[in-house]
Short mmCIF file of C-alpha atoms in Angstrom, two decimals:
data_model
loop_
_atom_site.label_atom_id
_atom_site.label_comp_id
_atom_site.label_asym_id
_atom_site.label_seq_id
_atom_site.Cartn_x
_atom_site.Cartn_y
_atom_site.Cartn_z
CA MET A 286 0.00 0.00 0.00
CA LEU A 287 1.37 3.41 -0.90
CA ASN A 288 0.07 6.95 -1.28
CA LEU A 289 2.33 9.62 -2.78
CA SER A 290 1.02 12.14 -0.22
CA VAL A 291 3.35 10.47 2.29
CA ILE A 292 6.16 12.78 1.14
CA LEU A 293 4.28 15.82 2.50
CA GLU A 294 3.04 14.02 5.60
CA ASP A 295 6.56 12.86 6.45
CA GLY A 296 7.84 16.43 6.23
CA ALA A 297 5.03 17.63 8.48
CA ARG A 298 6.06 15.06 11.08
CA ALA A 299 9.84 15.47 10.79
CA VAL A 300 10.27 19.22 10.20
CA PRO A 301 6.86 20.83 10.90
CA GLU A 302 8.22 24.36 11.39
CA LYS A 303 10.57 24.37 8.40
CA ASP A 304 9.68 26.51 5.37
CA CYS A 305 8.03 24.31 2.77
CA LEU A 306 6.84 26.98 0.33
CA ILE A 307 7.89 30.57 -0.31
CA SER A 308 5.61 32.57 -2.58
CA GLY A 309 6.33 36.28 -2.71
CA ASP A 310 6.11 37.50 0.88
CA VAL A 311 4.24 34.37 2.02
CA ARG A 312 6.19 31.64 3.82
CA LEU A 313 4.38 28.41 4.72
CA ASN A 314 5.88 25.65 6.84
CA TYR A 315 5.36 21.93 6.35
CA ALA A 316 2.74 21.64 9.11
CA THR A 317 0.60 24.39 7.54
CA VAL A 318 0.80 23.04 3.99
CA ASN A 319 -0.15 19.56 5.21
CA MET A 320 -3.02 20.93 7.30
CA ILE A 321 -4.54 22.76 4.31
CA ALA A 322 -4.09 19.66 2.13
CA ASN A 323 -6.02 17.74 4.80
CA GLN A 324 -8.81 20.31 4.60
CA VAL A 325 -8.93 19.85 0.82
CA ALA A 326 -9.14 16.07 1.33
CA ASN A 327 -12.04 16.52 3.76
CA LEU A 328 -13.75 18.86 1.30
CA LEU A 329 -13.47 16.30 -1.51
CA ALA A 330 -14.72 13.49 0.70
CA SER A 331 -17.71 15.61 1.76
CA ARG A 332 -18.56 16.17 -1.94
CA GLY A 333 -18.65 12.44 -2.62
CA VAL A 334 -15.24 12.05 -4.27
CA GLN A 335 -14.21 8.39 -4.25
CA PRO A 336 -10.80 6.74 -4.77
CA GLY A 337 -10.05 6.71 -8.48
CA ASP A 338 -12.17 9.78 -9.31
CA ARG A 339 -10.31 12.32 -11.44
CA ILE A 340 -9.78 15.86 -10.11
CA ALA A 341 -8.57 18.51 -12.58
CA LEU A 342 -6.17 21.18 -11.32
CA ALA A 343 -5.31 24.31 -13.29
CA SER A 344 -2.92 26.52 -11.37
CA PRO A 345 0.40 28.25 -11.97
CA ASN A 346 3.16 27.91 -9.37
CA THR A 347 1.29 29.14 -6.34
CA PRO A 348 0.69 27.40 -2.97
CA TYR A 349 -2.71 26.34 -4.31
CA PHE A 350 -1.10 23.69 -6.48
CA PRO A 351 0.37 21.57 -3.65
CA PHE A 352 -2.70 22.21 -1.48
CA VAL A 353 -5.03 20.61 -4.03
CA TYR A 354 -2.51 18.13 -5.44
CA PHE A 355 -1.82 16.45 -2.12
CA GLY A 356 -5.37 16.90 -0.86
CA ALA A 357 -6.69 14.97 -3.85
CA LEU A 358 -4.06 12.25 -3.43
CA LYS A 359 -4.93 11.89 0.26
CA VAL A 360 -8.53 11.01 -0.60
CA GLY A 361 -7.34 8.48 -3.20
CA ALA A 362 -8.33 10.59 -6.20
CA VAL A 363 -6.35 10.98 -9.44
CA VAL A 364 -4.92 14.43 -10.12
CA VAL A 365 -5.23 15.77 -13.68
CA PRO A 366 -2.93 18.83 -13.90
CA LEU A 367 -3.87 21.23 -16.71
CA ASN A 368 -1.66 23.67 -18.59
CA VAL A 369 -2.65 27.18 -17.52
CA LEU A 370 -2.46 28.47 -21.10
CA LEU A 371 -5.21 26.20 -22.41
CA THR A 372 -8.22 27.77 -24.09
CA ALA A 373 -11.77 26.98 -22.94
CA PRO A 374 -12.31 24.35 -25.68
CA GLU A 375 -8.97 22.74 -24.82
CA ILE A 376 -9.86 22.62 -21.11
CA GLN A 377 -13.21 21.09 -22.07
CA TYR A 378 -11.38 18.42 -24.09
CA HIS A 379 -9.19 17.52 -21.09
CA LEU A 380 -12.15 17.39 -18.71
CA GLU A 381 -14.14 15.17 -21.06
CA ASP A 382 -11.23 12.93 -22.00
CA SER A 383 -10.28 12.31 -18.36
CA GLY A 384 -13.87 12.17 -17.08
CA ALA A 385 -12.96 14.65 -14.34
CA LYS A 386 -15.44 14.92 -11.47
CA ALA A 387 -14.28 18.36 -10.35
CA ILE A 388 -11.98 21.17 -11.40
CA PHE A 389 -9.97 23.58 -9.27
CA ALA A 390 -8.81 26.56 -11.32
CA PHE A 391 -6.81 29.68 -10.53
CA ALA A 392 -8.74 32.88 -11.09
CA GLY A 393 -5.89 34.42 -13.04
CA SER A 394 -5.78 38.04 -14.10
CA PRO A 395 -7.40 40.25 -16.78
CA GLU A 396 -4.42 39.39 -19.00
CA LEU A 397 -4.71 35.67 -18.25
CA PRO A 398 -8.36 34.95 -17.32
CA LEU A 399 -7.77 31.27 -16.62
CA GLY A 400 -10.70 31.00 -14.22
CA GLU A 401 -13.20 32.32 -16.76
CA ARG A 402 -11.98 29.87 -19.40
CA ALA A 403 -12.06 26.97 -16.95
CA PHE A 404 -15.54 27.87 -15.69
CA GLU A 405 -16.84 28.08 -19.26
CA ALA A 406 -15.41 24.62 -19.96
CA PHE A 407 -16.83 23.25 -16.72
CA GLY A 408 -20.31 24.42 -17.73
CA ASN A 409 -20.08 22.37 -20.93
CA VAL A 410 -19.01 19.07 -19.34
CA ASP A 411 -21.71 16.90 -17.76
CA SER A 412 -19.33 14.61 -15.86
CA CYS A 413 -17.73 17.52 -13.99
CA GLU A 414 -19.85 18.02 -10.86
CA PHE A 415 -18.29 21.02 -9.15
CA TYR A 416 -15.92 23.89 -9.76
CA VAL A 417 -13.69 25.57 -7.15
CA ASP A 418 -12.07 28.93 -7.77
CA LEU A 419 -8.50 29.43 -6.57
CA PRO A 420 -8.66 33.20 -6.02
CA ALA A 421 -5.82 35.53 -6.90
CA THR A 422 -6.24 37.16 -3.48
CA ALA A 423 -5.11 34.96 -0.60
CA GLY A 424 -7.97 34.03 1.72
CA ALA A 425 -10.69 35.49 -0.50
CA THR A 426 -14.11 33.94 0.10
CA GLU A 427 -15.94 35.64 -2.78
CA SER A 428 -15.24 34.68 -6.36
CA SER A 429 -14.90 37.10 -9.24
CA ILE A 430 -16.67 34.49 -11.36
CA GLU A 431 -20.44 34.52 -10.95
CA GLY A 432 -21.70 31.16 -9.70
CA ALA A 433 -18.31 29.89 -8.52
CA GLU A 434 -17.19 29.23 -4.96
CA THR A 435 -13.67 29.95 -3.80
CA LEU A 436 -11.41 27.42 -2.17
CA TRP A 437 -11.34 29.38 1.09
CA ALA A 438 -15.12 29.52 1.30
CA ALA A 439 -15.32 25.80 0.53
CA LEU A 440 -12.74 24.96 3.21
CA ALA A 441 -14.50 26.87 5.97
CA GLY A 442 -15.18 24.47 8.83
CA GLN A 443 -13.27 21.57 7.27
CA PRO A 444 -11.04 19.71 9.78
CA GLY A 445 -7.27 20.06 9.47
CA THR A 446 -6.64 16.35 10.00
CA PHE A 447 -7.32 13.49 7.60
CA GLU A 448 -6.39 9.81 7.47
CA SER A 449 -5.09 9.32 3.95
CA VAL A 450 -6.46 6.52 1.80
CA GLN A 451 -3.89 3.76 1.51
CA SER A 452 -3.84 3.35 -2.25
CA ASP A 453 -2.19 0.40 -3.93
CA SER A 454 1.26 1.36 -5.22
CA GLU A 455 0.15 0.67 -8.80
CA ASP A 456 -3.03 2.74 -8.56
CA THR A 457 -3.02 5.79 -10.82
CA ALA A 458 -1.99 8.93 -8.94
CA VAL A 459 -1.73 11.46 -11.77
CA ILE A 460 -2.78 11.68 -15.40
CA ILE A 461 -0.30 13.89 -17.26
CA TYR A 462 -1.36 15.04 -20.69
CA THR A 463 1.29 15.17 -23.38
CA SER A 464 2.00 18.68 -24.58
CA GLY A 465 0.38 18.12 -27.93
CA THR A 466 3.34 19.61 -29.83
CA THR A 467 3.00 16.77 -32.35
CA GLY A 468 -0.69 15.82 -32.06
CA ARG A 469 -3.83 15.68 -29.89
CA PRO A 470 -2.92 15.40 -26.18
CA LYS A 471 -3.09 11.97 -24.59
CA GLY A 472 -3.21 11.32 -20.83
CA ALA A 473 -0.30 9.28 -19.46
CA GLU A 474 -1.37 7.36 -16.34
CA LEU A 475 1.37 7.52 -13.69
CA SER A 476 1.11 5.43 -10.55
CA HIS A 477 2.02 6.32 -6.96
CA ASN A 478 5.01 4.01 -7.38
CA ASN A 479 6.09 5.68 -10.67
CA LEU A 480 6.12 9.12 -9.09
CA LEU A 481 7.62 8.27 -5.71
CA LEU A 482 10.51 6.27 -7.15
CA ASN A 483 11.21 8.96 -9.74
CA ALA A 484 11.32 11.56 -6.94
CA VAL A 485 13.84 9.34 -5.15
CA VAL A 486 15.89 9.09 -8.35
CA ALA A 487 15.86 12.89 -8.70
CA ASP A 488 17.05 13.19 -5.11
CA ARG A 489 19.83 10.62 -5.69
CA ASN A 490 21.11 12.71 -8.60
CA ALA A 491 20.82 16.10 -6.87
CA ASP A 492 24.00 17.83 -5.75
CA LYS A 493 23.58 18.99 -2.16
CA SER A 494 24.90 22.15 -0.52
CA PRO A 495 27.74 21.42 1.92
CA ASP A 496 26.03 23.54 4.59
CA GLY A 497 22.87 21.42 4.43
CA ARG A 498 20.68 24.16 2.95
CA ASP A 499 18.20 23.06 0.29
CA VAL A 500 16.32 25.89 -1.42
CA ALA A 501 14.97 25.23 -4.91
CA LEU A 502 13.82 27.98 -7.25
CA THR A 503 10.69 26.42 -8.71
CA VAL A 504 9.90 28.07 -12.01
CA LEU A 505 9.23 24.90 -13.99
CA PRO A 506 5.43 24.67 -14.14
CA LEU A 507 4.17 22.21 -11.53
CA PHE A 508 1.45 21.08 -13.93
CA HIS A 509 4.27 19.64 -16.07
CA ILE A 510 5.86 16.35 -15.04
CA PHE A 511 9.40 17.82 -15.05
CA GLY A 512 8.49 20.42 -12.43
CA GLN A 513 6.26 18.00 -10.54
CA THR A 514 8.93 15.34 -10.04
CA VAL A 515 12.23 17.23 -9.96
CA MET A 516 10.87 20.13 -7.92
CA LEU A 517 7.61 19.43 -6.03
CA ASN A 518 7.93 15.74 -5.20
CA SER A 519 11.70 15.44 -4.95
CA VAL A 520 12.26 18.63 -2.93
CA LEU A 521 9.48 17.75 -0.46
CA TYR A 522 10.74 14.17 -0.26
CA ARG A 523 14.06 15.49 1.08
CA HIS A 524 12.39 18.17 3.26
CA GLY A 525 13.68 21.08 1.18
CA THR A 526 12.15 24.51 0.53
CA MET A 527 10.53 25.57 -2.73
CA VAL A 528 10.63 29.20 -3.86
CA LEU A 529 7.63 29.41 -6.19
CA MET A 530 7.82 31.52 -9.33
CA PRO A 531 4.58 31.57 -11.36
CA ARG A 532 6.13 32.80 -14.60
CA PHE A 533 9.75 32.70 -15.72
CA ASP A 534 11.60 35.95 -16.12
CA GLY A 535 15.38 35.89 -16.20
CA ALA A 536 15.85 39.08 -14.22
CA GLU A 537 13.34 38.11 -11.52
CA ALA A 538 14.84 34.62 -11.28
CA LEU A 539 18.28 36.09 -10.60
CA ARG A 540 16.82 38.43 -7.98
CA LEU A 541 15.17 35.52 -6.16
CA MET A 542 18.34 33.44 -6.37
CA GLU A 543 20.24 36.21 -4.67
CA LYS A 544 17.54 37.06 -2.10
CA GLU A 545 16.70 33.50 -0.96
CA GLY A 546 20.13 31.93 -1.31
CA VAL A 547 18.88 29.40 -3.83
CA THR A 548 20.88 26.16 -3.99
CA ALA A 549 19.05 24.34 -6.80
CA PHE A 550 17.59 25.30 -10.16
CA ALA A 551 15.99 23.20 -12.87
CA GLY A 552 14.77 24.49 -16.19
CA VAL A 553 14.44 23.95 -19.90
CA PRO A 554 17.24 25.28 -22.14
CA THR A 555 15.40 28.51 -22.96
CA MET A 556 15.36 29.36 -19.23
CA TYR A 557 19.13 29.04 -19.03
CA TRP A 558 19.29 31.23 -22.11
CA GLY A 559 17.04 33.72 -20.27
CA LEU A 560 19.33 33.78 -17.21
CA LEU A 561 22.37 34.43 -19.37
CA THR A 562 20.60 37.12 -21.37
CA ALA A 563 19.51 38.87 -18.16
CA VAL A 564 23.07 38.97 -16.82
CA GLN A 565 24.56 40.11 -20.13
CA SER A 566 22.02 42.90 -20.66
CA ALA A 567 22.04 44.24 -17.08
CA GLU A 568 23.96 47.26 -15.89
CA PRO A 569 27.12 46.35 -13.95
CA GLY A 570 26.34 45.70 -10.29
CA THR A 571 22.66 44.87 -10.88
CA TYR A 572 23.18 41.31 -9.65
CA ASP A 573 25.66 39.88 -7.21
CA VAL A 574 26.66 37.05 -9.54
CA GLU A 575 29.41 35.98 -7.17
CA LYS A 576 26.88 35.49 -4.38
CA ILE A 577 24.56 33.55 -6.67
CA THR A 578 27.33 31.25 -7.87
CA SER A 579 28.46 30.64 -4.29
CA THR A 580 25.09 29.17 -3.29
CA VAL A 581 23.78 27.42 -6.42
CA VAL A 582 25.21 23.90 -6.43
CA ASP A 583 22.67 22.03 -8.56
CA ALA A 584 21.56 22.92 -12.09
CA VAL A 585 19.45 20.55 -14.17
CA SER A 586 18.23 20.92 -17.74
CA GLY A 587 15.59 18.87 -19.50
CA GLY A 588 12.49 19.10 -21.65
CA SER A 589 14.46 19.54 -24.87
CA SER A 590 18.04 19.27 -26.06
CA LEU A 591 20.54 21.62 -24.41
CA PRO A 592 22.78 23.29 -27.03
CA GLN A 593 26.43 22.76 -26.13
CA GLN A 594 27.29 26.41 -26.71
CA LEU A 595 24.59 27.49 -24.26
CA SER A 596 25.85 24.99 -21.68
CA ASP A 597 29.43 26.24 -22.05
CA ASP A 598 28.37 29.89 -21.77
CA PHE A 599 26.35 29.22 -18.62
CA THR A 600 29.20 27.35 -16.94
CA LYS A 601 31.61 30.17 -17.83
CA THR A 602 29.28 32.78 -16.30
CA PHE A 603 27.95 30.93 -13.24
CA GLY A 604 30.78 28.50 -12.54
CA ILE A 605 28.59 25.39 -12.43
CA GLY A 606 28.05 22.58 -14.91
CA ILE A 607 24.52 21.82 -16.07
CA LYS A 608 23.34 18.24 -15.67
CA GLU A 609 21.29 17.31 -18.71
CA GLY A 610 18.53 14.89 -17.93
CA TYR A 611 16.36 13.02 -20.36
CA GLY A 612 12.80 11.90 -19.89
CA LEU A 613 9.20 12.15 -21.01
CA SER A 614 5.75 12.58 -19.50
CA GLU A 615 5.28 8.87 -20.07
CA THR A 616 8.36 8.04 -17.95
CA SER A 617 7.56 10.09 -14.84
CA PRO A 618 9.89 11.67 -16.35
CA ILE A 619 13.53 10.80 -15.52
CA VAL A 620 15.21 8.17 -17.69
CA SER A 621 18.87 9.21 -17.79
CA PHE A 622 21.35 11.83 -16.56
CA ASN A 623 24.54 13.30 -17.96
CA ASN A 624 26.22 14.56 -14.79
CA PRO A 625 29.37 16.67 -15.28
CA ASN A 626 30.12 16.31 -11.57
CA ILE A 627 30.51 12.52 -11.90
CA LYS A 628 31.07 11.53 -15.51
CA ALA A 629 29.64 13.19 -18.57
CA LYS A 630 30.15 13.45 -22.29
CA THR A 631 29.56 16.52 -24.39
CA GLY A 632 26.18 16.41 -26.11
CA SER A 633 25.06 13.24 -24.33
CA ILE A 634 21.92 12.57 -22.28
CA GLY A 635 24.09 10.28 -20.20
CA LEU A 636 23.41 6.89 -18.71
CA PRO A 637 20.19 5.28 -17.45
CA VAL A 638 19.30 6.18 -13.85
CA TRP A 639 18.87 3.65 -11.06
CA GLY A 640 16.19 1.06 -11.81
CA VAL A 641 15.79 2.01 -15.48
CA GLU A 642 16.93 0.26 -18.66
CA MET A 643 17.41 1.78 -22.11
CA LYS A 644 17.99 0.22 -25.51
CA LEU A 645 17.77 1.12 -29.19
CA ILE A 646 15.19 -0.47 -31.49
CA ASP A 647 14.01 -0.30 -35.08
CA SER A 648 10.44 0.24 -36.27
CA GLU A 649 9.60 -3.43 -35.66
CA TRP A 650 10.87 -3.51 -32.05
CA ASN A 651 14.04 -5.34 -33.08
CA ASP A 652 17.19 -4.38 -31.16
CA ALA A 653 19.47 -1.94 -32.95
CA GLU A 654 23.20 -1.89 -32.34
CA THR A 655 24.37 1.71 -32.25
CA GLU A 656 21.57 3.89 -33.68
CA GLY A 657 17.79 3.68 -33.41
CA GLU A 658 14.72 4.68 -31.43
CA ILE A 659 15.10 4.78 -27.64
CA ALA A 660 13.02 2.26 -25.72
CA VAL A 661 12.74 2.40 -21.91
CA ARG A 662 11.85 -0.16 -19.26
CA GLY A 663 11.69 0.21 -15.47
CA HIS A 664 9.82 1.71 -12.54
CA CYS A 665 9.36 5.00 -14.41
CA VAL A 666 7.24 3.73 -17.33
CA MET A 667 3.59 4.76 -17.30
CA LYS A 668 0.73 2.31 -16.96
CA GLY A 669 -0.45 3.48 -20.37
CA TYR A 670 -2.44 6.25 -22.01
CA TYR A 671 -5.84 6.72 -20.39
CA ASN A 672 -8.55 5.09 -22.53
CA ARG A 673 -6.19 4.62 -25.50
CA PRO A 674 -5.79 0.82 -25.86
CA GLU A 675 -4.94 1.03 -29.55
CA VAL A 676 -2.12 3.53 -28.95
CA ASN A 677 -0.86 1.57 -25.94
CA ALA A 678 -0.51 -1.49 -28.17
CA GLU A 679 1.76 0.55 -30.45
CA VAL A 680 4.06 2.07 -27.82
CA LEU A 681 4.18 -0.57 -25.05
CA ASN A 682 5.66 -4.03 -25.50
CA ASN A 683 6.60 -6.43 -22.68
CA GLY A 684 7.30 -3.58 -20.28
CA TRP A 685 9.21 -1.50 -22.82
CA PHE A 686 8.02 1.94 -23.98
CA ARG A 687 9.12 3.33 -27.33
CA THR A 688 9.84 7.03 -27.00
CA GLY A 689 9.90 8.34 -30.55
CA ASP A 690 13.39 9.77 -29.93
CA ILE A 691 16.22 8.74 -32.25
CA ALA A 692 19.63 8.29 -30.64
CA ARG A 693 23.01 6.66 -30.92
CA ARG A 694 24.89 4.80 -28.18
CA ASP A 695 28.67 4.78 -27.84
CA GLU A 696 30.93 2.00 -26.63
CA GLU A 697 30.62 3.12 -22.99
CA GLY A 698 26.83 3.08 -23.05
CA PHE A 699 26.30 6.86 -23.26
CA TYR A 700 23.27 7.90 -25.30
CA PHE A 701 23.23 10.85 -27.71
CA ILE A 702 19.90 12.17 -28.98
CA ILE A 703 19.91 12.73 -32.72
CA ASP A 704 16.34 13.99 -32.88
CA ARG A 705 12.69 13.17 -32.43
CA SER A 706 11.54 10.83 -35.15
CA LYS A 707 8.60 13.13 -35.89
CA ASP A 708 10.85 16.20 -36.16
CA MET A 709 13.24 14.60 -38.63
CA ILE A 710 13.43 16.38 -42.00
CA ILE A 711 13.70 14.27 -45.15
CA ARG A 712 15.32 16.43 -47.82
CA GLY A 713 15.74 14.82 -51.20
CA GLY A 714 15.80 11.39 -49.60
CA TYR A 715 18.40 12.34 -46.98
CA ASN A 716 17.61 12.45 -43.26
CA VAL A 717 18.32 15.80 -41.62
CA TYR A 718 18.14 16.01 -37.83
CA PRO A 719 17.20 19.56 -36.74
CA ARG A 720 19.14 19.34 -33.50
CA GLU A 721 22.43 18.80 -35.36
CA VAL A 722 21.81 21.91 -37.47
CA GLU A 723 20.74 23.93 -34.41
CA GLU A 724 23.93 22.99 -32.56
CA VAL A 725 26.02 24.40 -35.41
CA LEU A 726 23.92 27.57 -35.76
CA MET A 727 24.21 28.29 -32.04
CA THR A 728 27.99 28.60 -32.40
CA HIS A 729 27.57 31.69 -34.60
CA PRO A 730 28.58 34.73 -32.51
CA GLU A 731 25.60 36.79 -33.71
CA ILE A 732 22.94 34.14 -32.99
CA SER A 733 21.17 34.10 -29.64
CA LEU A 734 18.68 31.28 -30.29
CA ALA A 735 17.90 28.98 -33.21
CA ALA A 736 15.15 26.55 -34.17
CA VAL A 737 15.14 24.41 -37.31
CA VAL A 738 12.15 22.77 -39.02
CA GLY A 739 11.28 21.22 -42.33
CA VAL A 740 9.02 23.09 -44.76
CA GLU A 741 7.38 21.77 -47.91
CA HIS A 742 9.37 21.90 -51.14
CA ASP A 743 8.24 21.08 -54.68
CA THR A 744 11.23 18.96 -55.71
CA HIS A 745 13.05 17.99 -52.49
CA GLY A 746 9.93 17.07 -50.48
CA GLU A 747 11.16 19.18 -47.57
CA GLU A 748 13.57 22.05 -47.21
CA VAL A 749 15.56 23.07 -44.13
CA LYS A 750 14.40 26.33 -42.58
CA ALA A 751 16.01 28.16 -39.66
CA PHE A 752 14.22 30.57 -37.33
CA ILE A 753 16.75 32.86 -35.69
CA ILE A 754 16.83 35.32 -32.79
CA ARG A 755 19.88 37.52 -33.26
CA GLU A 756 22.10 38.90 -30.54
CA PRO A 757 21.43 42.58 -29.72
CA ASP A 758 22.98 44.94 -32.31
CA ALA A 759 23.78 42.05 -34.68
CA ASP A 760 23.49 42.81 -38.39
CA LEU A 761 23.55 39.20 -39.64
CA ASP A 762 21.39 38.79 -42.76
CA GLU A 763 19.86 35.76 -44.45
CA GLN A 764 22.43 35.25 -47.19
CA ALA A 765 25.37 35.72 -44.83
CA LEU A 766 24.00 33.02 -42.53
CA ILE A 767 23.30 30.64 -45.41
CA ASP A 768 26.87 31.09 -46.68
CA TRP A 769 28.29 30.61 -43.18
CA SER A 770 26.21 27.45 -42.66
CA LYS A 771 27.22 26.05 -46.04
CA GLU A 772 30.85 26.00 -44.91
CA ARG A 773 30.02 24.01 -41.77
CA LEU A 774 27.24 21.61 -42.79
CA ALA A 775 26.84 19.00 -45.52
CA GLY A 776 25.15 20.14 -48.70
CA TYR A 777 21.83 18.53 -47.80
CA LYS A 778 21.84 19.84 -44.21
CA TYR A 779 22.42 23.58 -44.26
CA PRO A 780 19.33 25.86 -44.16
CA ARG A 781 18.32 27.38 -47.48
CA VAL A 782 15.60 29.46 -45.83
CA VAL A 783 16.15 31.79 -42.88
CA GLU A 784 13.63 33.86 -40.94
CA PHE A 785 14.67 36.33 -38.24
CA ARG A 786 12.35 36.88 -35.29
CA THR A 787 12.44 38.71 -31.97
CA GLU A 788 10.82 35.74 -30.19
CA LEU A 789 9.82 32.14 -30.83
CA PRO A 790 6.54 30.43 -29.91
CA MET A 791 6.93 28.31 -26.79
CA THR A 792 4.86 26.07 -24.58
CA ALA A 793 4.21 27.10 -20.98
CA THR A 794 7.24 25.00 -20.02
CA GLY A 795 9.56 26.86 -22.38
CA LYS A 796 9.76 24.27 -25.16
CA ILE A 797 9.92 25.76 -28.65
CA LEU A 798 6.70 24.93 -30.49
CA LYS A 799 8.03 23.61 -33.77
CA ARG A 800 4.54 22.68 -34.89
CA GLU A 801 3.64 26.38 -34.98
CA LEU A 802 6.90 27.23 -36.76
CA ARG A 803 6.06 24.68 -39.44
#
């Protein structure tokens, strides 16, 4: 028997007065966070929520997320975290697809009216029985949405103690929906065992401060599995403190690092790019970089490939190597780590983590020697996609999950991502892997960020196109970049089409949306 909520309950017993969450000026200790989660559990039980019922949660990185997340787990329910940028029809799709019984949604702001979109979706879904508003104002008992009740009004009179349901370790704890960057989102069912063991793996791979401090800047969205495991579950498992940041901003992240003495940071590559850009564009003396580098001991990147040039630049500026992890929503997410503090190889996603196996396969599930699609087996692999038996039959085979990522493996067992199979460009019959082209483009001194996709072409089938953000004051033009690329890439690889932009479309987690670029 196992319930993932034990990681919060253990902290409340062991270190009740220690800061668990820091959100702006609000500091909440473990005892308080656990007490409010107990109230949420009592609320759900009083509304007829049964073990196995799905509870949707749409919240940015605020204390509301762990309140509802652990409260739902305590009552044996399944949490369905929703991306806060979803439109009303998209929220409706997620509610209907998961069969959610209730939805808790952050009110948002006039610029991001999440609550209004969620309430509209709720009204269109018969299976969803009640809606709870997570108000922007702490403690508010009146909702800005007509007909909605706030969390604080709903919790009034609810006891602060609750005996958690002892779920089976293989019961579904969370349904994580894939980002949908390559198709309609599917819900990956992750068990209590999947998530707890992956949190333990994240902790085993975390570099700890020699003075025992453990303060993690949590800017990765908690509704995403990367932030949920590497930040929320892993940090609470080891009784650390999370500094919550609802929306990434490089300058604000640096300020919080300095103010709170942050020891750990995890982000997608574009966040590391944002930190570097903030330092480089700031007036001298704006940030105490020396103070920041003296406290930060753990830096993890994941979500998409980390360009080597970006990694080198970050290490040069902040004095710490970035550990590149690899994983997917379907694998809870951690599969492998490339840890420069132990043993690492440039451009690699490293070696499988404890309890996980990796291999390379072809399209027919046959083993491949040195290059092929990554398949994963171990405690991290999902139970399957919710209500998708036909898809499960395609991606799951005897405990193995095929990832869709193409890689090569060297003689020491290190894996190197070549690209996602669905992102691969086929130009004139030749395979072009966008990541390889992006790595080369990122070495150009006038390029700040690059993304490469395939676009339709009359004779070649697809052509290579590069979307570029230039460095400030750069005067690089299209032809100059094409000529430069031609000298460094094979004739079928270099981009023939270049488009300069001031920004690139990204998911809420900071992944570049190549589907939109196409």
